Coordinates of C-alpha atoms in Angstrom, one line a residue:
P1 CA 22.0 32.7 -16.1
Q2 CA 24.3 32.0 -13.1
F3 CA 21.6 32.7 -10.7
E4 CA 19.2 31.1 -12.9
Q5 CA 21.4 27.5 -12.6
S6 CA 21.8 27.8 -9.0
S7 CA 18.0 28.0 -8.1
L8 CA 17.4 25.1 -10.7
Q9 CA 19.7 23.4 -9.0
A10 CA 18.2 23.8 -5.8
V11 CA 14.8 22.8 -7.1
H12 CA 16.4 19.5 -8.5
Q13 CA 17.8 18.5 -5.1
Q14 CA 14.6 19.1 -3.4
R15 CA 12.8 16.9 -5.9
R16 CA 15.7 14.3 -5.6
E17 CA 15.5 14.4 -1.6
M18 CA 11.8 14.0 -1.8
L19 CA 12.0 11.1 -4.1
S20 CA 14.8 9.3 -1.7
N21 CA 12.6 10.1 1.3
V22 CA 9.4 8.2 -0.2
C23 CA 11.5 5.5 -1.4
S24 CA 12.9 4.8 1.9
R25 CA 9.7 5.0 3.7
Y26 CA 7.8 2.5 1.4
T27 CA 10.2 0.1 -0.4
R28 CA 11.6 -2.4 2.6
K29 CA 13.9 -4.3 0.1
R30 CA 15.9 -3.4 -2.7
R31 CA 15.5 -5.9 -5.6
L32 CA 18.0 -6.5 -8.3
L33 CA 17.1 -4.8 -11.9
Q34 CA 16.4 -7.3 -14.5
P35 CA 17.1 -6.4 -18.5
D36 CA 13.2 -6.1 -18.8
D37 CA 13.5 -3.6 -16.2
L38 CA 15.7 -1.2 -18.7
R39 CA 13.3 -1.3 -21.8
H40 CA 12.6 2.1 -21.2
L41 CA 15.9 3.7 -20.7
V42 CA 17.1 5.6 -23.7
V43 CA 21.2 5.5 -24.1
D44 CA 23.3 8.5 -25.2
D45 CA 26.7 7.3 -25.3
T46 CA 28.1 10.8 -26.9
H47 CA 27.1 12.7 -24.1
G48 CA 26.9 10.0 -21.2
L49 CA 22.8 10.1 -20.7
L50 CA 20.0 8.0 -19.7
Y51 CA 16.6 9.2 -20.2
C52 CA 13.9 7.0 -19.2
Y53 CA 10.5 8.0 -21.3
V54 CA 7.5 7.8 -19.9
P55 CA 4.7 7.9 -22.6
K56 CA 2.5 11.1 -22.4
V57 CA 4.9 13.1 -20.9
A58 CA 6.7 15.0 -23.6
C59 CA 8.2 11.9 -24.9
T60 CA 7.7 11.7 -28.6
N61 CA 10.1 15.4 -28.4
W62 CA 12.5 13.5 -26.2
K63 CA 13.1 10.9 -28.2
R64 CA 13.5 13.2 -30.9
V65 CA 15.9 15.2 -28.8
M66 CA 17.7 11.9 -28.4
M67 CA 17.9 11.1 -32.0
V68 CA 19.6 14.5 -32.5
L69 CA 21.9 13.9 -29.8
T70 CA 22.9 10.3 -30.9
G71 CA 22.6 10.8 -34.4
Q72 CA 26.2 11.9 -35.3
G73 CA 24.7 14.9 -37.4
K74 CA 22.4 13.3 -39.4
Y75 CA 19.4 15.3 -37.6
Q76 CA 19.9 18.8 -36.9
D77 CA 16.1 19.7 -35.7
P78 CA 14.0 17.5 -33.7
L79 CA 11.0 18.8 -35.4
E80 CA 12.0 17.5 -38.7
I81 CA 12.0 14.1 -37.4
P82 CA 8.4 12.6 -38.1
A83 CA 6.5 11.9 -34.5
H84 CA 6.1 8.0 -35.8
E85 CA 10.1 7.9 -36.3
A86 CA 10.7 8.5 -33.0
H87 CA 8.9 5.7 -31.8
V88 CA 10.9 3.0 -34.2
P89 CA 12.7 1.0 -31.8
S90 CA 16.1 0.6 -33.9
N91 CA 16.6 4.6 -33.8
L92 CA 17.3 4.6 -30.5
R93 CA 19.3 2.3 -28.0
T94 CA 17.9 1.4 -24.6
L95 CA 20.0 0.5 -21.8
S96 CA 18.6 -3.3 -21.9
E97 CA 20.4 -4.1 -25.2
Y98 CA 24.2 -4.1 -23.4
S99 CA 25.7 -6.1 -21.2
V100 CA 25.8 -6.6 -17.4
A101 CA 29.0 -4.8 -17.1
E102 CA 28.2 -2.1 -19.8
I103 CA 24.5 -1.4 -17.8
N104 CA 26.7 -1.1 -14.5
Y105 CA 29.1 1.2 -15.8
R106 CA 26.4 3.5 -17.4
L107 CA 24.2 3.3 -14.4
R108 CA 27.1 4.6 -12.5
S109 CA 28.7 7.3 -14.4
Y110 CA 26.0 8.6 -16.8
L111 CA 23.6 11.5 -16.1
K112 CA 20.0 9.9 -15.4
F113 CA 16.7 11.7 -15.8
V114 CA 13.3 11.1 -16.1
F115 CA 10.0 13.2 -16.7
V116 CA 6.9 12.9 -14.9
R117 CA 3.5 14.5 -15.0
E118 CA 0.3 14.8 -12.8
P119 CA -0.7 11.4 -12.6
F120 CA -4.5 11.7 -13.3
E121 CA -3.7 14.3 -15.8
R122 CA -1.6 11.5 -17.8
L123 CA -4.1 9.1 -17.5
V124 CA -7.0 11.4 -19.2
S125 CA -4.5 12.2 -21.5
A126 CA -3.7 8.5 -22.5
Y127 CA -7.5 7.8 -22.8
R128 CA -8.1 10.7 -24.9
N129 CA -5.4 10.0 -27.5
K130 CA -5.9 6.2 -27.4
F131 CA -9.6 5.6 -27.2
T132 CA -11.1 9.3 -28.5
L133 CA -9.0 9.2 -31.6
S134 CA -10.6 7.5 -34.5
Y135 CA -7.4 6.9 -36.2
N136 CA -6.0 4.8 -33.2
T137 CA -7.7 1.7 -34.6
A138 CA -4.8 -1.0 -33.4
F139 CA -5.9 0.4 -29.6
H140 CA -9.3 0.3 -30.0
K141 CA -9.1 -3.6 -31.5
R142 CA -6.4 -4.5 -28.9
Y143 CA -7.9 -2.7 -25.6
G144 CA -10.8 -1.4 -26.6
T145 CA -13.1 -4.2 -27.8
K146 CA -11.8 -6.4 -24.4
I147 CA -12.7 -3.2 -22.2
I148 CA -16.2 -3.2 -23.8
R149 CA -16.9 -6.9 -23.7
R150 CA -16.1 -6.9 -20.1
H151 CA -17.2 -3.9 -18.6
R152 CA -20.2 -2.8 -20.8
Q153 CA -23.9 -4.2 -20.0
Q154 CA -25.3 -5.2 -23.3
P155 CA -22.9 -3.9 -26.0
S156 CA -24.0 -3.5 -29.2
D157 CA -22.0 -6.0 -32.1
R158 CA -20.7 -2.9 -33.7
A159 CA -19.0 -1.9 -30.3
L160 CA -17.6 -5.3 -29.7
E161 CA -16.3 -5.3 -33.0
R162 CA -14.6 -2.1 -33.2
G163 CA -14.0 -1.2 -29.6
D164 CA -13.8 2.6 -30.9
D165 CA -16.4 3.8 -28.4
V166 CA -14.6 3.2 -24.7
R167 CA -16.2 5.5 -22.4
F168 CA -13.8 6.7 -19.3
E169 CA -15.9 5.1 -17.0
E170 CA -15.2 1.9 -18.6
F171 CA -11.4 2.3 -18.7
V172 CA -11.2 3.1 -14.9
Y173 CA -13.2 -0.2 -14.4
Y174 CA -11.1 -2.0 -16.8
L175 CA -7.9 -0.4 -14.8
L176 CA -9.1 -1.6 -11.5
D177 CA -10.3 -5.0 -12.5
P178 CA -8.1 -7.7 -10.9
R179 CA -7.9 -9.7 -13.7
T180 CA -6.5 -7.0 -16.3
Q181 CA -3.1 -7.3 -14.6
Q182 CA -3.3 -10.8 -13.7
E183 CA -3.5 -11.3 -17.6
E184 CA -0.7 -9.0 -18.5
P185 CA 1.1 -5.8 -17.3
F186 CA -0.6 -2.5 -18.2
N187 CA 0.2 -0.8 -21.6
E188 CA 2.9 1.8 -21.2
H189 CA 0.7 4.5 -21.7
W190 CA -1.4 3.8 -18.4
E191 CA 1.6 2.2 -16.4
R192 CA 2.7 3.9 -13.4
V193 CA 5.8 5.9 -14.0
H194 CA 7.3 3.9 -10.5
S195 CA 6.7 0.7 -12.8
L196 CA 8.3 1.8 -15.8
C197 CA 11.4 3.8 -14.8
H198 CA 11.9 2.2 -10.9
P199 CA 13.2 5.3 -9.5
C200 CA 13.5 3.6 -6.0
I201 CA 16.4 1.3 -7.9
I202 CA 17.8 4.0 -10.3
H203 CA 18.8 7.0 -9.0
Y204 CA 17.8 9.7 -11.2
D205 CA 20.0 12.9 -11.4
V206 CA 17.3 14.9 -13.0
V207 CA 13.4 14.7 -11.8
G208 CA 11.6 16.6 -14.7
K209 CA 8.3 17.8 -14.8
Y210 CA 6.1 18.2 -17.6
E211 CA 4.5 21.5 -15.8
T212 CA 8.0 22.9 -15.9
L213 CA 9.1 20.9 -19.3
A214 CA 11.0 24.1 -21.1
E215 CA 13.0 24.9 -18.3
D216 CA 13.8 21.5 -17.1
A217 CA 15.0 20.2 -20.5
N218 CA 17.1 23.2 -21.6
Y219 CA 18.5 22.5 -17.8
I220 CA 19.5 18.8 -18.7
L221 CA 20.8 19.9 -22.1
Q222 CA 23.0 22.4 -20.6
L223 CA 24.1 19.8 -17.8
V224 CA 25.4 17.2 -20.6
G225 CA 27.2 20.0 -22.5
A226 CA 24.6 19.6 -25.8
D227 CA 25.7 21.7 -28.6
T228 CA 23.6 24.9 -28.2
S229 CA 21.9 24.4 -31.4
V230 CA 20.1 21.6 -30.1
K231 CA 16.5 23.1 -28.9
F232 CA 14.0 21.1 -27.0
P233 CA 10.8 21.9 -29.2
A234 CA 8.4 24.1 -27.8
S235 CA 5.1 22.5 -26.9
S236 CA 1.9 23.3 -28.6
K237 CA -0.5 24.1 -26.2
T238 CA -3.7 23.5 -28.1
T239 CA -5.1 20.0 -27.8
R240 CA -3.2 19.7 -24.3
T241 CA -5.3 17.6 -21.2
T242 CA -5.2 20.1 -18.6
D243 CA -6.7 20.1 -14.8
D244 CA -10.0 21.6 -15.5
M245 CA -10.2 19.0 -18.3
T246 CA -9.3 16.2 -16.2
A247 CA -11.5 17.1 -13.4
Q248 CA -14.1 16.9 -16.1
F249 CA -13.6 13.6 -16.5
F250 CA -14.0 12.5 -13.0
Q251 CA -17.5 14.2 -12.4
D252 CA -19.2 10.8 -13.5
I253 CA -16.6 8.6 -11.4
S254 CA -18.1 7.4 -8.1
P255 CA -15.9 8.4 -5.2
F256 CA -16.0 5.1 -4.3
Y257 CA -13.9 4.5 -7.6
Q258 CA -12.1 7.6 -7.6
R259 CA -10.2 6.4 -4.1
R260 CA -9.4 2.9 -5.5
L261 CA -8.0 4.6 -8.9
F262 CA -6.2 6.9 -6.6
N263 CA -5.0 4.0 -4.4
L264 CA -3.5 2.5 -7.5
Y265 CA -1.4 5.7 -8.4
K266 CA -0.6 6.8 -5.1
M267 CA 3.2 5.7 -5.4
D268 CA 3.2 8.2 -8.2
Y269 CA 1.6 11.0 -6.3
L270 CA 3.9 10.1 -3.5
L271 CA 7.2 10.1 -5.1
F272 CA 6.9 12.9 -7.3
N273 CA 5.3 15.4 -4.8
Y274 CA 1.7 15.7 -6.5
S275 CA -1.2 16.8 -3.9
I276 CA -4.6 15.1 -4.2
P277 CA -6.6 16.6 -6.6
S278 CA -9.1 19.2 -5.5
Y279 CA -11.9 17.7 -7.9
L280 CA -12.0 14.2 -6.1
R281 CA -14.6 13.5 -3.8
I282 CA -12.7 11.2 -1.4
R283 CA -11.6 13.0 1.7

């Protein structure tokens, strides 16, 4: 375990250095954090832990684990907590709920971590989850109807009303349409990690990766001295969005739109050291 710890430490040291190099290259001026910037930072005062959650990067399981850590023994096993309960805002406190002095103290002295994922894989995962599953009617109504109205030629009345058959290509047009972000911020499921977690302003101690989820999760739990009975749930690989699957979704996207979409997510690629996907035709 000693050897394992030190090699993991080296990996995380490299990730932090990479992040800080990219930040210093691309951010001119450090702005001040606003309370709104802190809504994604979940606080565990018992273990001195701050977790910035990113949807589609194991965030349901991390919220379950945070509920076990902060629950004063109310929960023992993360997997016993129903998924929808993990997302009930009142079950976990976020940093935005604290006073300025309390916020500064926690940012200075708590262990801060975030989990990231290959950006286009995360994007396709969000698309599949929100637009191709029949039960996500709230998303179909809220976003699907608007996407179809704007980005489909001669949509049927049914599609306009239900919004439940958005094509990936239409979703891409919606993301790249300048009106989208003028009207409101991106939904957190497709917002860029750097806009959700502000890694150039908040200095994260650990940048976990979806690709090394199990070892990074255990490393964090060890670092904060969590009870050894608290285990990060093993992931079910059955429906997971993979690189091959992502490549299929991008087959029908023209190189012009591929490049524009890449530019939209470029900072996440750079900050977290992901290379340009080989299936993109943007060379």
